[in-house]
XYZ file of C-alpha atoms in Angstrom:
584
model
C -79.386 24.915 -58.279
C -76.030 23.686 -57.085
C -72.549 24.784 -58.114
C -72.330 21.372 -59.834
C -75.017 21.518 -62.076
C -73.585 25.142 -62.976
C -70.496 23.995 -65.045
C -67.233 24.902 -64.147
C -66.132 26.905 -60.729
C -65.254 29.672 -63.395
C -68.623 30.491 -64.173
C -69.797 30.561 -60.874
C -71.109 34.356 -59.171
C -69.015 34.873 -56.146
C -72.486 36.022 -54.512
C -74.151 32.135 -55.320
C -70.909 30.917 -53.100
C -72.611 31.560 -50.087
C -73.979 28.732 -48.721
C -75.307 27.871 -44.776
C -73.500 25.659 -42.884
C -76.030 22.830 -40.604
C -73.197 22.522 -38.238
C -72.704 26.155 -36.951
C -76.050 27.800 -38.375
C -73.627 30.394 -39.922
C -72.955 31.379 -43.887
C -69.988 30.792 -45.375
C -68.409 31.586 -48.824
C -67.130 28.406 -50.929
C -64.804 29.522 -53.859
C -64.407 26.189 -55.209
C -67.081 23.665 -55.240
C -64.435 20.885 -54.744
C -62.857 22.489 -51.606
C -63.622 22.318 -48.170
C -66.018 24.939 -46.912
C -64.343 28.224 -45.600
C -65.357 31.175 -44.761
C -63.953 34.642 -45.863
C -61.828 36.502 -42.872
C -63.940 39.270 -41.139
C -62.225 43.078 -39.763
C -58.806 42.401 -38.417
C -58.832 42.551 -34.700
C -60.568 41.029 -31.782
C -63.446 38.653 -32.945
C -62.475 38.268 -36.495
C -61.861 34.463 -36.157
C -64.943 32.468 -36.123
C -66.073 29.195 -34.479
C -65.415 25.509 -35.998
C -68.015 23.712 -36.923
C -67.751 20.281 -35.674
C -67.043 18.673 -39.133
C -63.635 20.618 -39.188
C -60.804 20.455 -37.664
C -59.964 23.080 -34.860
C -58.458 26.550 -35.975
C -59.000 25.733 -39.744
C -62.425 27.738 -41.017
C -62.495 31.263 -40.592
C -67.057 31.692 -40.439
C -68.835 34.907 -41.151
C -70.955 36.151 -37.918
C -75.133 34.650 -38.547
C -77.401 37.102 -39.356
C -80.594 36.442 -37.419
C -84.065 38.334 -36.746
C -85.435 36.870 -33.774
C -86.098 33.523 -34.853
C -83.896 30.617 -33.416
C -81.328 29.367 -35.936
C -83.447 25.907 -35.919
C -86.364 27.156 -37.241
C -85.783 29.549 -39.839
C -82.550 29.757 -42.099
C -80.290 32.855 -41.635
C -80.954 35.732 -44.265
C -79.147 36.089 -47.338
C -75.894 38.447 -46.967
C -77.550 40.547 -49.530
C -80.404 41.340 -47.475
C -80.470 44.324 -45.544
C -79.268 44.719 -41.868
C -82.851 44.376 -39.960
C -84.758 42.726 -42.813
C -86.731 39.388 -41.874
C -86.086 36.142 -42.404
C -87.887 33.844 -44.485
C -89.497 30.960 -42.923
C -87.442 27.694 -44.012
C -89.515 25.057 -42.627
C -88.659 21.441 -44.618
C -85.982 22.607 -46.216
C -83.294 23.350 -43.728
C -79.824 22.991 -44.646
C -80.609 24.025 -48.572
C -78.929 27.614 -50.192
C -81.920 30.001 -50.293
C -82.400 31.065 -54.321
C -80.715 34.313 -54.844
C -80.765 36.945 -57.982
C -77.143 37.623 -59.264
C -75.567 40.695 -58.436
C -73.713 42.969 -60.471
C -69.994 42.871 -59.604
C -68.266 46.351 -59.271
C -65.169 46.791 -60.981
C -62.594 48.561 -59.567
C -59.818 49.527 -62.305
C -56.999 50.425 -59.873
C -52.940 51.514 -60.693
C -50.211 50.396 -59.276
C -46.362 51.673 -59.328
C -43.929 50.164 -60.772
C -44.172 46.923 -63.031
C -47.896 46.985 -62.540
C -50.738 48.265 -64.744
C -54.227 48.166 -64.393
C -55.815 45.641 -61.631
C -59.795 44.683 -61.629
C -60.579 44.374 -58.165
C -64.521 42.691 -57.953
C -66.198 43.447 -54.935
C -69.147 41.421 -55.195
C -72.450 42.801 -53.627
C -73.076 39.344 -52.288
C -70.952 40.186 -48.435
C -70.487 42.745 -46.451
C -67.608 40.726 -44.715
C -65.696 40.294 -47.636
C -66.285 44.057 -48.469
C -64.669 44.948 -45.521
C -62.136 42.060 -45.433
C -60.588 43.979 -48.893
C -61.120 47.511 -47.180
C -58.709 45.919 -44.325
C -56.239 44.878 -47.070
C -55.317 48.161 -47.953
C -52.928 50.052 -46.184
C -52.632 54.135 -46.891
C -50.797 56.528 -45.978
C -51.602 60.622 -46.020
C -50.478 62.510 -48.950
C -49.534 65.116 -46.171
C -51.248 68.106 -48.534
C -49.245 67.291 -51.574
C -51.967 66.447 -53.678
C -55.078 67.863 -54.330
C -57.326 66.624 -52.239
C -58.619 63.718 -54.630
C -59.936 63.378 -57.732
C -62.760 64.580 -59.647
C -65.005 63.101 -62.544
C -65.058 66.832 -64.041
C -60.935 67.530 -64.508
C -58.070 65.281 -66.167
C -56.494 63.106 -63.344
C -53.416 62.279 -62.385
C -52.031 59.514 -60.982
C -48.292 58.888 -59.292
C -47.255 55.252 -59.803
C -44.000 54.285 -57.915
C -42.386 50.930 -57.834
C -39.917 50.753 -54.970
C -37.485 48.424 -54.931
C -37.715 48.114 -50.546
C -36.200 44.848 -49.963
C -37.959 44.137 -46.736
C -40.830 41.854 -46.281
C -41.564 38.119 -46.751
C -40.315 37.008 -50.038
C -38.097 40.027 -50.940
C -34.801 38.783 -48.807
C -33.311 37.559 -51.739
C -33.184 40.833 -53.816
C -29.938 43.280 -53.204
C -29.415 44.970 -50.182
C -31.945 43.604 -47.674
C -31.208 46.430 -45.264
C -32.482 49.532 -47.938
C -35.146 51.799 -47.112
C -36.112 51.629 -50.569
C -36.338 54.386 -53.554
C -38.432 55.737 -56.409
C -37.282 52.956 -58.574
C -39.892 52.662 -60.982
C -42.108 55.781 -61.588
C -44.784 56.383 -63.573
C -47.586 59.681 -63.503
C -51.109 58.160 -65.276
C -52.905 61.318 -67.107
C -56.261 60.758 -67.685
C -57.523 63.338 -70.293
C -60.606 65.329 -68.971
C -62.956 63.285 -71.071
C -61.605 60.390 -70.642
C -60.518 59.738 -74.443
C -57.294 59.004 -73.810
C -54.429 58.679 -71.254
C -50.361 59.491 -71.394
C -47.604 57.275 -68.723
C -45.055 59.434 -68.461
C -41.821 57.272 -67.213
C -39.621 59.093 -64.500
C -35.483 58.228 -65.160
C -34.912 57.490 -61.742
C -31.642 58.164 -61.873
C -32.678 61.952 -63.023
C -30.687 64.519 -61.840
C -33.395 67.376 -60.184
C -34.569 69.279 -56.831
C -36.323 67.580 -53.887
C -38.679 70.542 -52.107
C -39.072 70.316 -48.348
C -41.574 67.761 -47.344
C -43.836 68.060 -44.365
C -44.647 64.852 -43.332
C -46.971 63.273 -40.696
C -45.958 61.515 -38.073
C -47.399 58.083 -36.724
C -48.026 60.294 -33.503
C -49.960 62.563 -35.602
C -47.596 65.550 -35.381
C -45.691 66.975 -38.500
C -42.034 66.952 -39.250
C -40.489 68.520 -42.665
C -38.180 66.782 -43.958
C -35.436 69.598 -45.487
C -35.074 69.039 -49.294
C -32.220 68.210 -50.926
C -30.660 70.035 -54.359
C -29.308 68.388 -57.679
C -30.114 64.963 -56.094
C -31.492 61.841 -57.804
C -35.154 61.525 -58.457
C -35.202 58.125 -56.845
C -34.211 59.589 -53.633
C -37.751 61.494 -53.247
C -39.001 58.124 -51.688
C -37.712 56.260 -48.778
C -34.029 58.117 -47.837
C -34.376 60.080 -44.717
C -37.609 58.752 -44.026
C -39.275 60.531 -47.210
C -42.811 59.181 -47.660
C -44.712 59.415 -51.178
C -45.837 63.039 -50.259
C -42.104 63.906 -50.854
C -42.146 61.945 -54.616
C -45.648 63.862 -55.542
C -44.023 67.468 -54.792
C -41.135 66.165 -56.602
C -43.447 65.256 -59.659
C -45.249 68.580 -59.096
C -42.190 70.791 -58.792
C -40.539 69.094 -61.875
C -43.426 68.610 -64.146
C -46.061 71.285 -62.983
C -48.788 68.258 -63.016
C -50.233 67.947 -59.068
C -51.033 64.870 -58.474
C -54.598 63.434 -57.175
C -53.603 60.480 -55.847
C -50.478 58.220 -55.496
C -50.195 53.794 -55.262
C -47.141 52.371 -54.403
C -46.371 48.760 -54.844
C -42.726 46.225 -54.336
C -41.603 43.369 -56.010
C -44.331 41.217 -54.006
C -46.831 42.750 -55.965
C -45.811 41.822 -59.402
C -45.407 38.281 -58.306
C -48.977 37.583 -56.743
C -50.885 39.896 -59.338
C -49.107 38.360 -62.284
C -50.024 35.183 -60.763
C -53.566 36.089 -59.907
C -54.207 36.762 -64.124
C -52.776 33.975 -64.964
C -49.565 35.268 -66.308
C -48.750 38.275 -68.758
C -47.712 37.393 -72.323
C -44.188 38.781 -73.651
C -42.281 38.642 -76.427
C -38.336 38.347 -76.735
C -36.208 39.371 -79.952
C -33.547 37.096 -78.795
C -32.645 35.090 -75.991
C -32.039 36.708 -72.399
C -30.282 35.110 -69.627
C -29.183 37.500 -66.629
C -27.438 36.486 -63.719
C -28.328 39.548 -62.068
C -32.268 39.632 -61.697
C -32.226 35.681 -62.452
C -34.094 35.948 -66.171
C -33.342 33.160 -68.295
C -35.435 33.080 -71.191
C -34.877 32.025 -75.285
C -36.468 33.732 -78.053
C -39.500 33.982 -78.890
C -43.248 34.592 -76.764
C -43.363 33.584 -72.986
C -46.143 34.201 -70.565
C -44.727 34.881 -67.277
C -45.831 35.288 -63.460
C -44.646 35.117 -60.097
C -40.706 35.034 -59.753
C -40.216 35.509 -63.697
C -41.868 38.536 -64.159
C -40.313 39.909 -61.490
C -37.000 39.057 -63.047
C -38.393 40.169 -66.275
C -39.522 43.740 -65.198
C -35.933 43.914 -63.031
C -33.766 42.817 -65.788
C -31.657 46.102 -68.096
C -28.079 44.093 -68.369
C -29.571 41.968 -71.005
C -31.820 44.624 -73.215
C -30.966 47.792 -75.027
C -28.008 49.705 -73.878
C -28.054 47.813 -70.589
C -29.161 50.880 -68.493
C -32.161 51.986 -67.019
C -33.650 53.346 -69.976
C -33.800 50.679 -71.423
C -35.155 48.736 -68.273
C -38.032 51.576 -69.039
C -38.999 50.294 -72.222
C -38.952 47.040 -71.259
C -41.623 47.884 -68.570
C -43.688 49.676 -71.064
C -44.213 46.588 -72.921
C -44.896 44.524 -69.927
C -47.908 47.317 -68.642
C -49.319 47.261 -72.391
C -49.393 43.521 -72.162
C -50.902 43.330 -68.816
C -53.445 45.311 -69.474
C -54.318 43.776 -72.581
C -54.590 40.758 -70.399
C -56.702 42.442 -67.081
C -59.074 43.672 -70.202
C -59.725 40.690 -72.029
C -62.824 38.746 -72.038
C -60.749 35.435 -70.231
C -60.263 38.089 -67.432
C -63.182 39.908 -66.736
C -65.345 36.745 -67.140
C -64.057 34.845 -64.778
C -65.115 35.413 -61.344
C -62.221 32.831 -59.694
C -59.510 35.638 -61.426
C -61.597 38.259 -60.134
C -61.562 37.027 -56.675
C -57.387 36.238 -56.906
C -56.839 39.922 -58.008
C -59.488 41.367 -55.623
C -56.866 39.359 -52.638
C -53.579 40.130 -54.629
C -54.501 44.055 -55.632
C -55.470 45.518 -52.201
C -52.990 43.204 -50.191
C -50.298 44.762 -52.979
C -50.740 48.560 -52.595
C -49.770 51.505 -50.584
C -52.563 54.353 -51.036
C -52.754 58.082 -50.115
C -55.634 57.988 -47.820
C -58.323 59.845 -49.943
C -58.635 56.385 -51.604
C -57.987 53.842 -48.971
C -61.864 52.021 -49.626
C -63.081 49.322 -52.029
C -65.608 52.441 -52.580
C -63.478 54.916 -53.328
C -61.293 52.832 -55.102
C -64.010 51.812 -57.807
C -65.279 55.450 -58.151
C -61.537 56.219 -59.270
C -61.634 52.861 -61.206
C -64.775 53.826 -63.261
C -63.256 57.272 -64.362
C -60.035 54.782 -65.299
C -61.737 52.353 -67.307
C -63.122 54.639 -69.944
C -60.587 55.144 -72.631
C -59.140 52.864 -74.873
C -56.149 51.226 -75.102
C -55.102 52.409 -78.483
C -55.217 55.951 -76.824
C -52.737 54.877 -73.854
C -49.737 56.277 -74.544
C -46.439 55.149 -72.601
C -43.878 58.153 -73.088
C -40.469 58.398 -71.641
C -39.650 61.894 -69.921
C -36.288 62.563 -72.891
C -33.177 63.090 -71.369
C -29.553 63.650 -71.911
C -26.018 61.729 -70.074
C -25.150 64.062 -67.260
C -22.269 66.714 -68.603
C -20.936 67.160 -65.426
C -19.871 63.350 -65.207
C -16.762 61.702 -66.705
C -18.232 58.258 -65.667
C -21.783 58.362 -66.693
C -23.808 57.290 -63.992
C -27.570 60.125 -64.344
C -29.073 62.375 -66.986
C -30.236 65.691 -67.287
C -33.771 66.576 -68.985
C -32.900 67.119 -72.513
C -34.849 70.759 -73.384
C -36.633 72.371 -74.704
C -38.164 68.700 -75.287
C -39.055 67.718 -71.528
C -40.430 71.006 -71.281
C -42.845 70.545 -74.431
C -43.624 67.226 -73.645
C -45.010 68.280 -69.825
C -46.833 71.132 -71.438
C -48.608 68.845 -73.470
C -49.556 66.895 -70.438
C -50.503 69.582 -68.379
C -53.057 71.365 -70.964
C -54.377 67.643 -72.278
C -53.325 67.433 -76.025
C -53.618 63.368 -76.396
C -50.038 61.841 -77.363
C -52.184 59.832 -79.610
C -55.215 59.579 -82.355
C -58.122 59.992 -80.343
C -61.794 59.557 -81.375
C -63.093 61.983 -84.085
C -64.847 64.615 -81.576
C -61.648 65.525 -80.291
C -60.347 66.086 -84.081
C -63.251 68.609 -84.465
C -62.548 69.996 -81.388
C -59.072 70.727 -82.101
C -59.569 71.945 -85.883
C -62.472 74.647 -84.316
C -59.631 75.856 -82.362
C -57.205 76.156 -84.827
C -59.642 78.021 -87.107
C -59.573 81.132 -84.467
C -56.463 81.688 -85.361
C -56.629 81.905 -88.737
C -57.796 85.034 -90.968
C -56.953 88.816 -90.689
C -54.404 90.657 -87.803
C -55.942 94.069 -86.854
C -52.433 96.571 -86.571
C -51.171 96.098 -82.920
C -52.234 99.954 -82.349
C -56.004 99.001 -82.967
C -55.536 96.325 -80.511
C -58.091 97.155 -77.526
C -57.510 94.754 -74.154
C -58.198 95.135 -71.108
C -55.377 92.437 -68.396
C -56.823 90.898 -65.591
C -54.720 88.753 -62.995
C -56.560 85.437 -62.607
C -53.990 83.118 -60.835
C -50.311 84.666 -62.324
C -47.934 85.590 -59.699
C -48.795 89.083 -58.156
C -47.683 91.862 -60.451
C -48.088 89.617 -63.994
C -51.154 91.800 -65.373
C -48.935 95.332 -65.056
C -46.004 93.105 -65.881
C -47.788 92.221 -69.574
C -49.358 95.802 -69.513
C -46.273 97.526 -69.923
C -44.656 94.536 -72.638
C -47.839 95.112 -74.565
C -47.350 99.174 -74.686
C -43.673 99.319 -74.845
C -42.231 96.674 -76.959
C -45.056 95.188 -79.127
C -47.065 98.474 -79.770
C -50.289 97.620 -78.105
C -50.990 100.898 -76.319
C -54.596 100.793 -76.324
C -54.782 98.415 -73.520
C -55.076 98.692 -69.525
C -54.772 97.059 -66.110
C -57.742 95.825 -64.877
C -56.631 94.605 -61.733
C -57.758 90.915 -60.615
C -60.079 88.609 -61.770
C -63.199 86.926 -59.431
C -62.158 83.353 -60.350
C -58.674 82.055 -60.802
C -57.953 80.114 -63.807
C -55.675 77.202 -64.695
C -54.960 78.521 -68.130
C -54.958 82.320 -69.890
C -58.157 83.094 -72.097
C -58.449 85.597 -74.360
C -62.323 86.784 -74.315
C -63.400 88.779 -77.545
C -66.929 89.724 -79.669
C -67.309 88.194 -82.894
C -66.266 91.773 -84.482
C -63.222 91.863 -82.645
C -61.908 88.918 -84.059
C -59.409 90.489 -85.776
C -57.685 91.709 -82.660
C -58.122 88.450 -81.236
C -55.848 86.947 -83.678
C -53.346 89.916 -83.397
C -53.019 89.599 -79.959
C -52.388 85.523 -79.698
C -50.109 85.909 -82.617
C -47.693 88.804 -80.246
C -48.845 86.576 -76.846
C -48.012 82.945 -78.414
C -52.080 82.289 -77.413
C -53.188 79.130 -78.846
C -56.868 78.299 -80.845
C -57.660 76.768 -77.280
C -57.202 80.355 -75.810
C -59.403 82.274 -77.213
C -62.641 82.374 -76.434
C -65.440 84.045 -78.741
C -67.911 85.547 -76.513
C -68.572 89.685 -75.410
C -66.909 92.710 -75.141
C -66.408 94.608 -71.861
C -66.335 98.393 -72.106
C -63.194 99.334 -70.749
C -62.128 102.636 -68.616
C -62.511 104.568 -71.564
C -66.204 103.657 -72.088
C -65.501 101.749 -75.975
C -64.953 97.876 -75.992
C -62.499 95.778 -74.967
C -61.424 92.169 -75.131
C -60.347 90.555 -71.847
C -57.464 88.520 -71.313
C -57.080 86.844 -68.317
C -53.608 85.576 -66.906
C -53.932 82.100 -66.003
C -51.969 79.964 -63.069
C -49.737 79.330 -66.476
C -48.568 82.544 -67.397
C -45.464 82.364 -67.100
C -43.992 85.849 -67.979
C -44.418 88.765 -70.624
C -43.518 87.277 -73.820
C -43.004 84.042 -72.887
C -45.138 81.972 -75.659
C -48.278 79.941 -74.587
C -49.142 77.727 -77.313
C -48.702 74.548 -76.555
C -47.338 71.591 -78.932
C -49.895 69.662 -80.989
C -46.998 67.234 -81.587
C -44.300 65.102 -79.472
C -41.263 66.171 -79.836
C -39.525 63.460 -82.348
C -36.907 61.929 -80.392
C -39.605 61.067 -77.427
C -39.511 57.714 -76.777
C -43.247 56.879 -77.109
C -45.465 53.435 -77.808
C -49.012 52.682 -77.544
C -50.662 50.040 -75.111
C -52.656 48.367 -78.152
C -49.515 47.296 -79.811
C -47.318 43.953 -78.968
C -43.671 44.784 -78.869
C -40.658 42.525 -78.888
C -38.094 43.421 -76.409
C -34.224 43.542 -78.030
């Protein structure tokens, strides 16, 4: 069946595209049944450019290489680029020329992040061409995360994602913005949390004009060797990317050392991206609470709903002078709504059905990004995308890190982190409590957990423990020991060196008759439901039984508390992706 007797070029599987051209004896992809035939661009490099056909005109049609089997082109049609390399070709005899019938294939979607202005891109890599597989995988350019992450992520742990926006005015169609001779910054930054079972997910919004450290970055060179790049104290956030030839290693330590979150991965986009991907979904819908016109970023828009690409979202995204308090706080919320909305938009039915978008975002989303080179394939990319793609967006939460006006400015120009909030709010992150309502498994989860806690305290002096060390810093488990005995009046309890396993988080291991201690002993420690885990006893050193706690990587010091908040803090800026929001 031809494409015209299939409606319109929307509904159309990229896969049935493929059709063989009589001039050349070579397949090539047709995007639009209207359009002249053209082929998809193989591997950069030597022999990536194919041969014209002699119904085109010279240096115009890019063909994908024929896939033969022996058989001369005349007498038997090439295979289908589904077929397997080495698989033979069906005798055509009578009905050269004609588009062999094909099954349709299942298009992967690839759910991928980008920094700044950007939200969530479906990339379709259709199973119907290798070529154009590895025309995308030569899209993407990556750089190495130079050890700052953690190797990549995994479907088993919460992941996190560092999202930066730079605001690098090279490149073709960025002359006009600023400075055109910057090295860029951390302009826009966002870290995506992905909770470990994938219920729910927290953007936490980096100030970039946030006063904090910048650790030494070691940083690979394009011969291969390593230079560290010294760090720099009570600096600007935004000047962890770009100044002094920082890469976005130096941003995720940054992240890491500020928040405690490591990262997995990191994408990187400039203001070329929200142009052509805005463009490539047909435009993101946003609503004004009263008319903007900046001369600034160029926005010029009344009251009311808009939906914006290209140019005007960028100027959208860029503007602050016109919303809020006309800083970059308020730029933040501003972007919040604009992610919500585009991913509203890159989820909808008009989006995912329509294999022309598809195709536009597959071109705009890997031509767009900067990747750490653990995910620097279409593959890789849509194993990440799956994980991405399976919470909701009422359970997206978009949070800004809180902060205050810098004291030690007359002229405000950065901010501080505003405590204990920031503090609260990263803990929250870190030991994934969802910053919203998530689905009622979770609730029971968390109301088990707070039912530990409650019931009878055995008297600190029946308390019986026995302290391993299972990822503190060295000394924590005598540290505690001697806390415990002297000030708190646990003296029934001992040092039992280190644990076999470290552990991201402290547990608390007791028998169900021991219960009583249990509760004792989070109530003195600041232990949380989530800490304690019913279980055995272990006979201690005096031959009688013991509970076990185990120091986690975040112990961080005898009597410092480690419950974490159930609840933002209630001046954290905070909105939910689900929700349409009118910018002021």
């Amino acid at each position: 069946m031809d494409a015209q007797g299939r409606g319109r070029a929307d509904d159309i599987d990229p896969a049935d595209q493929w059709v063989l051209n009589p001039d050349t004896g070579e397949y090539e992809l047709r995007l639009a049944p209207s359009a002249a035939q053209s082929s998809v661009p193989g591997p950069r490099g030597p022999g990536g450019r194919g041969r014209t056909g002699s119904g085109g005109a010279a240096g115009t049609r890019r063909t994908a290489p024929a896939r033969r089997s022996g058989a001369a082109a005349s007498d038997a049609e090439a295979p289908s680029p589904r077929r397997r390399t080495g698989a033979p070709a069906e005798a055509a005899a009578g009905r050269r020329g004609r588009r062999p019938v094909q099954k349709k294939a299942k298009g992967k979607k690839v759910l991928i992040w980008t920094g700044g202005t950007l939200a969530f891109v479906l990339v379709a890599a259709s199973g119907a061409a290798y070529l154009y597989y590895e025309h995308l995988n030569n899209n993407i350019t990556s750089v190495s995360d130079d050890g700052a992450g953690t190797g990549g992520f995994s479907k088993d742990r919460a992941i996190n994602i560092l999202l930066v926006g730079t605001d690098k005015r090279t490149g073709k169609g960025n002359e006009g913005y600023g400075d055109k001779n910057s090295s860029g910054h951390a302009d826009t930054t966002l870290v995506l949390h992905v909770s470990k079972d994938r219920s729910n997910a927290t953007v936490l919004s980096i100030p970039r004009d946030l006063i904090t450290d910048i650790p030494d970055c070691p940083t690979t060179q394009e011969d291969g060797s390593e230079k560290v790049i010294p760090g720099k104290q009570r600096t600007r956030f935004n000047n962890s990317l770009g100044q002094e030839e920082r890469t976005p290693s130096c941003t995720m330590r940054t992240i890491t050392e500020l928040t405690g979150l490591k990262m997995d991965h990191f994408m990187v986009a400039d203001f070329n991206a929200v142009k052509t991907l805005t463009s490539a979904v047909g435009g993101v819908d946003v609503c004004l609470a009263k008319d903007i016109k900046d001369p600034d970023s160029k926005l010029d828009l009344p009251k009311g709903e808009h939906t914006i690409e290209g140019e005007e979202a960028l100027a959208f995204v860029r503007t602050r002078h016109s919303v809020g308090f006309g800083g970059d706080l308020s730029r933040i919320e501003l972007q919040q709504q604009f992610l919500g909305s585009m991913l509203r938009k890159l989820k909808s039915n008009d989006t995912l059905t329509s294999p022309s978008k598809m195709i536009k975002l597959a071109e705009a989303g890997t031509k767009a990004l900067t990747v750490d080179s653990q995910i620097s394939t279409i593959k890789k990319l849509a194993d990440l995308g799956a994980e991405l793609g399976k919470f909701d967006t009422k359970n997206l939460t978009f949070a800004t890190v809180p902060v205050d006006d810098n004291p030690a400015e007359k002229v405000k120009a950065t901010v501080v982190l505003r405590e204990p909030q920031a503090q609260q709010l990263f803990a929250m992150v870190r030991d994934d409590v969802s910053l919203s309502e998530v689905k009622q498994e979770k609730k029971k989860e968390k109301a088990a957990e707070a039912a530990r806690l409650k019931g009878t305290k055995a008297p600190a002096s029946e308390v019986r423990v026995r302290i391993l060390n299972g990822g503190a810093v060295a000394g924590s488990a005598q540290e505690t020991l001697s806390w415990l005995q002297v000030k708190e009046g646990v003296t029934k309890s001992e040092n039992a060196g280190n644990a076999e396993q470290p552990l991201a988080k402290t547990t608390l291991e007791y028998a169900p008759d021991q219960a009583d201690q249990a509760r004792r002993l989070a109530d003195i420690m600041g232990l949380s439901g989530a800490a304690l885990k019913p279980g055995e006893s272990v006979t201690n050193s005096q031959g009688v039984p013991a509970m076990t706690l185990t120091l986690g990587k975040d112990f961080e010091g005898a009597g410092v508390p480690l419950t974490t908040p159930e609840k933002v803090p209630e001046d954290v800026q905070k909105a939910t992706a689900d929700k349409v929001e009118c910018a002021k």
